[in-house]
Coordinates of C-alpha atoms in Angstrom, one line a residue:
X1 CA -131.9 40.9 76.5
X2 CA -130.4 44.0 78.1
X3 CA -127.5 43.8 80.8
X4 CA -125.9 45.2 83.4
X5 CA -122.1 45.8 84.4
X6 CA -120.5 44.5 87.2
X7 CA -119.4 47.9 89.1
X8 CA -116.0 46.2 90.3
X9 CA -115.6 44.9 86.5
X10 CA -115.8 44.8 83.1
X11 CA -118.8 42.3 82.6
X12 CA -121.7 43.1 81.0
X13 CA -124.4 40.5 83.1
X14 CA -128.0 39.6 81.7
X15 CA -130.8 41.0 83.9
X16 CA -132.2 37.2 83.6
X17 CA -129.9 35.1 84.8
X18 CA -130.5 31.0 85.2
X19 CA -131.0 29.7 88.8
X20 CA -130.1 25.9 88.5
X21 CA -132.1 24.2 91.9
X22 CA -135.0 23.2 89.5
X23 CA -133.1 21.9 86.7
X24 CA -134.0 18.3 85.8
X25 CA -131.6 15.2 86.8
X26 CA -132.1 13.7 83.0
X27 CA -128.4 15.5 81.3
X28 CA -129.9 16.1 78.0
X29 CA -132.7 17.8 78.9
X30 CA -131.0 19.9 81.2
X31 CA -128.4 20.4 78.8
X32 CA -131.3 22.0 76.5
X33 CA -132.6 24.6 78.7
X34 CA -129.3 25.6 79.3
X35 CA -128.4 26.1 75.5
X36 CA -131.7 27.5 75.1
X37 CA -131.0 30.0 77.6
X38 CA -127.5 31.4 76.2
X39 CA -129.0 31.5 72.9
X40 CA -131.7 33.8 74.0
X41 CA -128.7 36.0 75.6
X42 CA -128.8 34.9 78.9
X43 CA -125.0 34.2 80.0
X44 CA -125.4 34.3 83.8
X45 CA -125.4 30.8 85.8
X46 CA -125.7 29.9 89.1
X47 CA -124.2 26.0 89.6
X48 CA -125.4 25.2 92.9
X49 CA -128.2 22.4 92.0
X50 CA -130.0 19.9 93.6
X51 CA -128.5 17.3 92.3
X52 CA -125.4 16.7 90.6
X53 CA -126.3 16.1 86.8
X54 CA -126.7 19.1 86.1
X55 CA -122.8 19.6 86.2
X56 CA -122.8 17.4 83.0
X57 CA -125.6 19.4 81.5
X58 CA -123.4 22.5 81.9
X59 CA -120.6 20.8 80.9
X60 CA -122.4 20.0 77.6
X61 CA -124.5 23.3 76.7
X62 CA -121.0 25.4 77.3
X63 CA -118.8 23.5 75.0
X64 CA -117.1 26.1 73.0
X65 CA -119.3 28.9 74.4
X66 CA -117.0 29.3 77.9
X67 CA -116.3 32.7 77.0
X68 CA -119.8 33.7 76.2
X69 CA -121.0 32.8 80.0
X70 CA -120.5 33.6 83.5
X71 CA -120.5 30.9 86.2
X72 CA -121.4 31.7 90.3
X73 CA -119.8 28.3 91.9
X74 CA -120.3 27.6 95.7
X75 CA -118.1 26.8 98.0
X76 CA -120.1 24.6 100.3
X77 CA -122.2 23.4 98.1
X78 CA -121.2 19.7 97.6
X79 CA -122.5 16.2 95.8
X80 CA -120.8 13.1 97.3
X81 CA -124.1 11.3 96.6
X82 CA -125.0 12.8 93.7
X83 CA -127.5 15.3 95.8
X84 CA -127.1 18.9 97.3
X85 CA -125.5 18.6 100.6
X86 CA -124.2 21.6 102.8
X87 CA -120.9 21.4 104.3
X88 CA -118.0 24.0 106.1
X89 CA -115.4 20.9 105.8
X90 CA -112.8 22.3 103.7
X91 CA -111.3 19.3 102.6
X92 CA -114.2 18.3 101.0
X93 CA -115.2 21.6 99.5
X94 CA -111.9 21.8 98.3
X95 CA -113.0 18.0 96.4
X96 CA -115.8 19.7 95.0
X97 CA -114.5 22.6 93.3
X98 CA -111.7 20.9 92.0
X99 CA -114.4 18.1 90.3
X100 CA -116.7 20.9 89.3
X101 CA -114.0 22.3 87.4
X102 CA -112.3 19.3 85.7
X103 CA -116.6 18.5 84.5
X104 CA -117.5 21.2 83.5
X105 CA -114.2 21.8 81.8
X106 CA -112.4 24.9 83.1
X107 CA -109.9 26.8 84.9
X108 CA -111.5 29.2 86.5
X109 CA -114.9 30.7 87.8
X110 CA -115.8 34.3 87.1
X111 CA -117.8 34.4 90.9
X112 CA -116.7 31.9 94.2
X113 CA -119.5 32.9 96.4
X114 CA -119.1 31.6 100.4
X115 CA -121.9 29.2 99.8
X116 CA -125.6 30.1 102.2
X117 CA -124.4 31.6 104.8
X118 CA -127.2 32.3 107.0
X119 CA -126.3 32.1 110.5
X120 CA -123.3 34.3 112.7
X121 CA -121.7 31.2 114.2
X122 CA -121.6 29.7 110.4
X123 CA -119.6 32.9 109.6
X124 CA -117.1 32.5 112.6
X125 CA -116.2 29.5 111.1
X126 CA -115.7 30.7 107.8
X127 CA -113.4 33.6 108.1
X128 CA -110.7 32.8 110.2
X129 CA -107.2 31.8 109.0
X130 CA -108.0 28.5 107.8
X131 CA -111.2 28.6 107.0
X132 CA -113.1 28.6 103.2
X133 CA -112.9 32.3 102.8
X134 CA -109.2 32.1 103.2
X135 CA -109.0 29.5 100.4
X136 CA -111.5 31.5 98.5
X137 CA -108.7 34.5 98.9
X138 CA -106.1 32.2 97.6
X139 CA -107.7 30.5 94.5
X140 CA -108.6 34.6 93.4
X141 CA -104.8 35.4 93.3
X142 CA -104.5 32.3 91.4
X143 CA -106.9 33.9 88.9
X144 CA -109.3 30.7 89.6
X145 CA -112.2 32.9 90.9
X146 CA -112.4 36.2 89.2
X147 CA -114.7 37.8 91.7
X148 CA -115.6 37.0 95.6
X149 CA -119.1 37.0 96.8
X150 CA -121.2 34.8 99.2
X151 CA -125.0 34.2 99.1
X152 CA -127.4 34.6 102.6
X153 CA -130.6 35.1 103.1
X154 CA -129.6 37.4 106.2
X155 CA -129.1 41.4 106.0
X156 CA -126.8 41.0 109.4
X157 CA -124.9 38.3 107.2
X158 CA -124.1 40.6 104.6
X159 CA -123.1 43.0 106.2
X160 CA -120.7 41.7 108.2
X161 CA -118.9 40.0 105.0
X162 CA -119.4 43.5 102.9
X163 CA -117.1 44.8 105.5
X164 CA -114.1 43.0 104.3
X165 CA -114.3 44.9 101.2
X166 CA -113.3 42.3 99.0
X167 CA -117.2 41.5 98.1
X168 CA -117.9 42.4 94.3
X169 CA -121.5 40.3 93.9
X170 CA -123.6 38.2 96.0
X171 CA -126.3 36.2 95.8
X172 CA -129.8 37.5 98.1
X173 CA -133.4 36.5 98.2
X174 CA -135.5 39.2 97.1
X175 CA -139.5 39.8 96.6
X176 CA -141.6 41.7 97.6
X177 CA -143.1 39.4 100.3
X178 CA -139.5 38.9 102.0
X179 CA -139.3 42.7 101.5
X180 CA -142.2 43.4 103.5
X181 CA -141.8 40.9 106.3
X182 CA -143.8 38.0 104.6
X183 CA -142.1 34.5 104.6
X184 CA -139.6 32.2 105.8
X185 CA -136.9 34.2 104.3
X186 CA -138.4 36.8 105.2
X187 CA -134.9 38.3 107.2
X188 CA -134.7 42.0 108.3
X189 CA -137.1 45.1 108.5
X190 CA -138.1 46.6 105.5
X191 CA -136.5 49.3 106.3
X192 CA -133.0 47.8 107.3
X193 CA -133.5 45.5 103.8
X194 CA -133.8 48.8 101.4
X195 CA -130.8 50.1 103.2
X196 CA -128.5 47.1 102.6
X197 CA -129.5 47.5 99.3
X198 CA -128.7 51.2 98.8
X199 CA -125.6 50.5 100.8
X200 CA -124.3 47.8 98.3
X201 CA -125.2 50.4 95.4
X202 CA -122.9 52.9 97.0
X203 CA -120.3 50.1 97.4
X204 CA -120.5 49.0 94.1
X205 CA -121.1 45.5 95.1
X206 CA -123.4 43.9 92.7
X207 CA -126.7 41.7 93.9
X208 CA -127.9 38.3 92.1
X209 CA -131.1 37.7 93.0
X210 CA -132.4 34.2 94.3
X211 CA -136.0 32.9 95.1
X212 CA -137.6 36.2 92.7
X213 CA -141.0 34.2 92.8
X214 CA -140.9 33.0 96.6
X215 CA -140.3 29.6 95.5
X216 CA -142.9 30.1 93.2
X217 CA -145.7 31.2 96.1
X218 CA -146.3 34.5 94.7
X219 CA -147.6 33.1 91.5
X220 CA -150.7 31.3 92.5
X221 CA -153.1 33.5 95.0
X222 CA -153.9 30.1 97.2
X223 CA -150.2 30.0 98.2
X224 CA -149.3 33.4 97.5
X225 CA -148.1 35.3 101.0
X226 CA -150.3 37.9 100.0
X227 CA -153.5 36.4 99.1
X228 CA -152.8 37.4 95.6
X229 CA -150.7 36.6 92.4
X230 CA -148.3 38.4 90.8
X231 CA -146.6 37.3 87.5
X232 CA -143.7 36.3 86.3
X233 CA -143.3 39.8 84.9
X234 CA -143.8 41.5 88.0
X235 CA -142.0 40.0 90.2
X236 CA -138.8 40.1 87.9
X237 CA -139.3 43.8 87.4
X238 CA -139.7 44.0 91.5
X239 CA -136.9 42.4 92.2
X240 CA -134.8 44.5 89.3
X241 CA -135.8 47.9 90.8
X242 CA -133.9 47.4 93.7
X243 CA -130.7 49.1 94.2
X244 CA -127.6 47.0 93.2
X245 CA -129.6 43.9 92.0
X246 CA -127.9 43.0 88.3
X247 CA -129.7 39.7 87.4
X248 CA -132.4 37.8 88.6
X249 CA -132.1 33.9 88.5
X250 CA -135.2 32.0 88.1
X251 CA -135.3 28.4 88.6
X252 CA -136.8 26.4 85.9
X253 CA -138.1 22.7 85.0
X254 CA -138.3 23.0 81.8
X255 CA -138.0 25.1 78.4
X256 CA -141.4 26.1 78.5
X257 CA -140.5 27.1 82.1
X258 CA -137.8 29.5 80.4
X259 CA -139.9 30.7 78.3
X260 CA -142.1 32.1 80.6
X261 CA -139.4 33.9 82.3
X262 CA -138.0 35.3 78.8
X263 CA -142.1 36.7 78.3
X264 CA -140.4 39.8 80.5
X265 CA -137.7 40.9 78.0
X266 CA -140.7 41.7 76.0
X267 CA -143.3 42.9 78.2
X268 CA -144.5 46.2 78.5
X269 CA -144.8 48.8 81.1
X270 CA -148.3 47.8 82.1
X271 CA -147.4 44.4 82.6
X272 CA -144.4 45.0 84.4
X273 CA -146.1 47.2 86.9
X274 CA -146.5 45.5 90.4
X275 CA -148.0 48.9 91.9
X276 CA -150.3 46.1 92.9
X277 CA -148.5 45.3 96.0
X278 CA -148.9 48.8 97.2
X279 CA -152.5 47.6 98.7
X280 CA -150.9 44.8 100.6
X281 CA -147.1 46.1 102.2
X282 CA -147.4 46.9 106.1
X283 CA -147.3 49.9 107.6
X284 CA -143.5 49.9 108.1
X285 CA -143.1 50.6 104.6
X286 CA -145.4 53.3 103.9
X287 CA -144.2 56.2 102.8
X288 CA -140.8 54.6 101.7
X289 CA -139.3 55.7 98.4
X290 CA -137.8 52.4 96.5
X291 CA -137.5 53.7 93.2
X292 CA -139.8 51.8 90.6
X293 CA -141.2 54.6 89.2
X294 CA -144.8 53.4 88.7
X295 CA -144.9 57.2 89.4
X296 CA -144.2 57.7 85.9
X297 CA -144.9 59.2 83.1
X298 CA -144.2 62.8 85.2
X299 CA -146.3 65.5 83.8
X300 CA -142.9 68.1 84.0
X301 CA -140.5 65.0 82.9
X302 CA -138.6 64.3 86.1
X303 CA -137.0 61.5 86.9
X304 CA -138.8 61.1 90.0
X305 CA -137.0 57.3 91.0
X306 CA -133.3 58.7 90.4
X307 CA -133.8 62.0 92.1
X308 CA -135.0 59.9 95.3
X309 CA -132.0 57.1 95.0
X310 CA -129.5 59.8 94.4
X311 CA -130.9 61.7 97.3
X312 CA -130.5 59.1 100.0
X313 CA -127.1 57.9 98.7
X314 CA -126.0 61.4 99.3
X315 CA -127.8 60.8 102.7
X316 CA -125.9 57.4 102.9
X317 CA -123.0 59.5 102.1
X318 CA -122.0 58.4 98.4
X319 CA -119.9 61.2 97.2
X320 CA -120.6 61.1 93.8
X321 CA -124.2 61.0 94.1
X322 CA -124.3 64.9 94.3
X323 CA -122.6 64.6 90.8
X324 CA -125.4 62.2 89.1
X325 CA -127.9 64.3 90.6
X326 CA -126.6 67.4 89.1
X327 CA -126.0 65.9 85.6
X328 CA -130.1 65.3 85.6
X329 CA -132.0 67.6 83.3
X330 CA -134.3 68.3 85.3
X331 CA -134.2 68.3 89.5
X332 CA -136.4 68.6 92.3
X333 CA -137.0 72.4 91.9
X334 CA -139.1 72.2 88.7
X335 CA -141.8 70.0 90.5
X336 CA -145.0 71.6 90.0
X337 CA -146.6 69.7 92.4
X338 CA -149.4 68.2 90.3
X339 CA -150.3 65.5 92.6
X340 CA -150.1 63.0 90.2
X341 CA -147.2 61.0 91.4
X342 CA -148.9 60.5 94.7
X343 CA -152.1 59.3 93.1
X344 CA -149.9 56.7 91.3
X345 CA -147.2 55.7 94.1
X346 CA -148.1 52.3 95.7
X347 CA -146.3 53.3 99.2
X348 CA -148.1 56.3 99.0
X349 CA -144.8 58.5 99.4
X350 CA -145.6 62.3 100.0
X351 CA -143.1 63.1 96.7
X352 CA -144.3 66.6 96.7
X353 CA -143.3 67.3 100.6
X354 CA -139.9 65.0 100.0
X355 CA -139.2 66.6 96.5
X356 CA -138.6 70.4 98.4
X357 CA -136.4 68.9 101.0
X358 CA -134.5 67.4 98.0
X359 CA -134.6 70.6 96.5
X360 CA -132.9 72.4 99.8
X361 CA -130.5 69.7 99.9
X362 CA -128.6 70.0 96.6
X363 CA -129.9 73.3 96.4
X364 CA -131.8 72.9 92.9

């Protein structure tokens, strides 16, 4: 398993996290794939499930293991009937948290996130003085949340909570269908998406990625929004090239469900290449650098995906981009111009063109 730190921490988070909205009702079984999952490294955990069982399951599989995992716990995200219901009441989210503490037997969680937050009027309710991020505020002086985030399906969203600056991780759908304007989730232009995410980069605000698959569309081509499927694999590796994204939480029904998903920690380059989707992204995204590197290997050994990013987060005006760009071995001045990164790139990006006005801009 490799991992990722939190920028505004210390932890060290597993590129595959566990998404829990397809967990099973039945405890034990639940309880398996979540042992399963820590023992295959996996220590990330999203606890916003469809039903509430899972809590026990939890409760069971991190029994003694409460330092080895990391818990994202929603605050709107409540049970009273033992299913998923979706509430701003603060009296009963305040119920909630409290119960899925004293189950799952702790303290604390290491992420609150301002539970699917999708609309502007949802958000007006939320922030005032009174409201759930206010509480939110409170229980992290307590020590209770470790780290504030939120999770949305909206750029707008986002943005508007980023600007409080007290963000360190939240939770957004990412493929490459809602990428390229395919879906239900499908929020924002592709252009306005890839600059959120570059934006949060520069922030150091961290990204947990939700509904990697499409809700499991992209993997069969008579539902897949493209006409085509993509793997597990790929879309995993899609949704982990993007700027800021640390983990990627699949849901899964079962351990063989799991086990599927953990088929990427050993996968190789060819199978984790999507440059697939390159024939099927609209035209709004052609000739948009986002940094997969399907480019590689470079003839002359640049680093064609980290000259880009660090070239339009100096754009974005990231200080210390100029810095990491510098400290590269090789830059955009020793491009030969070989042509065979255009031949490979998917958005057919005109790298030779956009690696001299790199070249002029940091001057080697």
């Amino acid at each position: 398993m490799d991992y990722r730190k939190l920028p505004h921490g210390n932890e060290q988070i597993s590129v595959i996290g566990l998404g829990s909205g397809s967990l099973p009702e039945d405890i034990d079984k639940a309880a398996e794939i979540v042992s399963a999952a820590i023992d295959s490294g996996i220590n990330f955990f999203d606890l916003a499930p469809s039903y509430q069982p899972p809590f026990y399951a939890f409760a069971k599989a991190f029994a003694g293991r409460r330092d080895k995992v990391l818990t994202q716990m929603h605050f709107g995200a409540v049970y009273k009937d033992g299913k998923y219901g979706w509430t701003q009441d603060l009296d009963k989210i305040k119920e909630q948290i409290a119960w899925n503490f004293e189950t799952i037997g702790t303290d604390y969680t290491d992420f609150g996130f301002l539970h699917c937050i999708d609309t502007h009027e949802d958000l007006d309710k939320a922030l005032p003085p009174g409201g759930v991020w206010e509480y939110m505020k409170s229980l992290k002086a307590e020590g209770k949340i470790r780290h504030l985030g939120f999770s949305s399906h909206e750029p707008g969203i986002a943005r508007r909570l980023l600007e409080t600056g007290l963000v360190d991780l939240f939770m957004f759908s990412i493929n490459p269908a809602y990428d390229y304007q395919k879906g239900e989730y499908a929020k924002g232009e592709v252009a306005e998406r890839l600059e959120l995410y570059r934006d949060c980069e520069k922030a150091g605000v961290g990204i947990s990625v939700m509904k990697p698959f499409a809700g499991g569309q992209l993997l069969d081509e008579k539902t897949s929004l493209f006409g085509r499927t993509l793997t597990h694999t790929q879309c995993i590796q899609y949704a982990l090239d993007r700027p800021a994204v640390l983990t990627v939480l699949p849901g899964v029904r079962s351990v063989e469900d799991l086990q599927v998903a953990l088929k990427y920690v050993d996968s190789t380059s060819e199978e984790r290449d999507y440059s697939v989707i390159g024939e099927f992204t609209p035209k709004s995204a052609e000739g948009i650098c986002v940094y997969c590197n399907h480019c590689q290997p470079c003839p002359k050994g640049l680093n064609v995906g980290l000259i880009n990013k660090y070239y339009d987060l100096a754009l974005a005006g990231d200080e210390l981009a100029k810095g990491h760009y510098e400290k590269l071995p090789l830059h955009a001045s020793d491009c030969v111009k070989c042509g065979h990164c255009e031949s490979r790139c998917p958005f057919h990006v005109k790298q030779e063109a956009r690696m001299e006005g790199i070249a002029g801009y940091f001057g080697k």
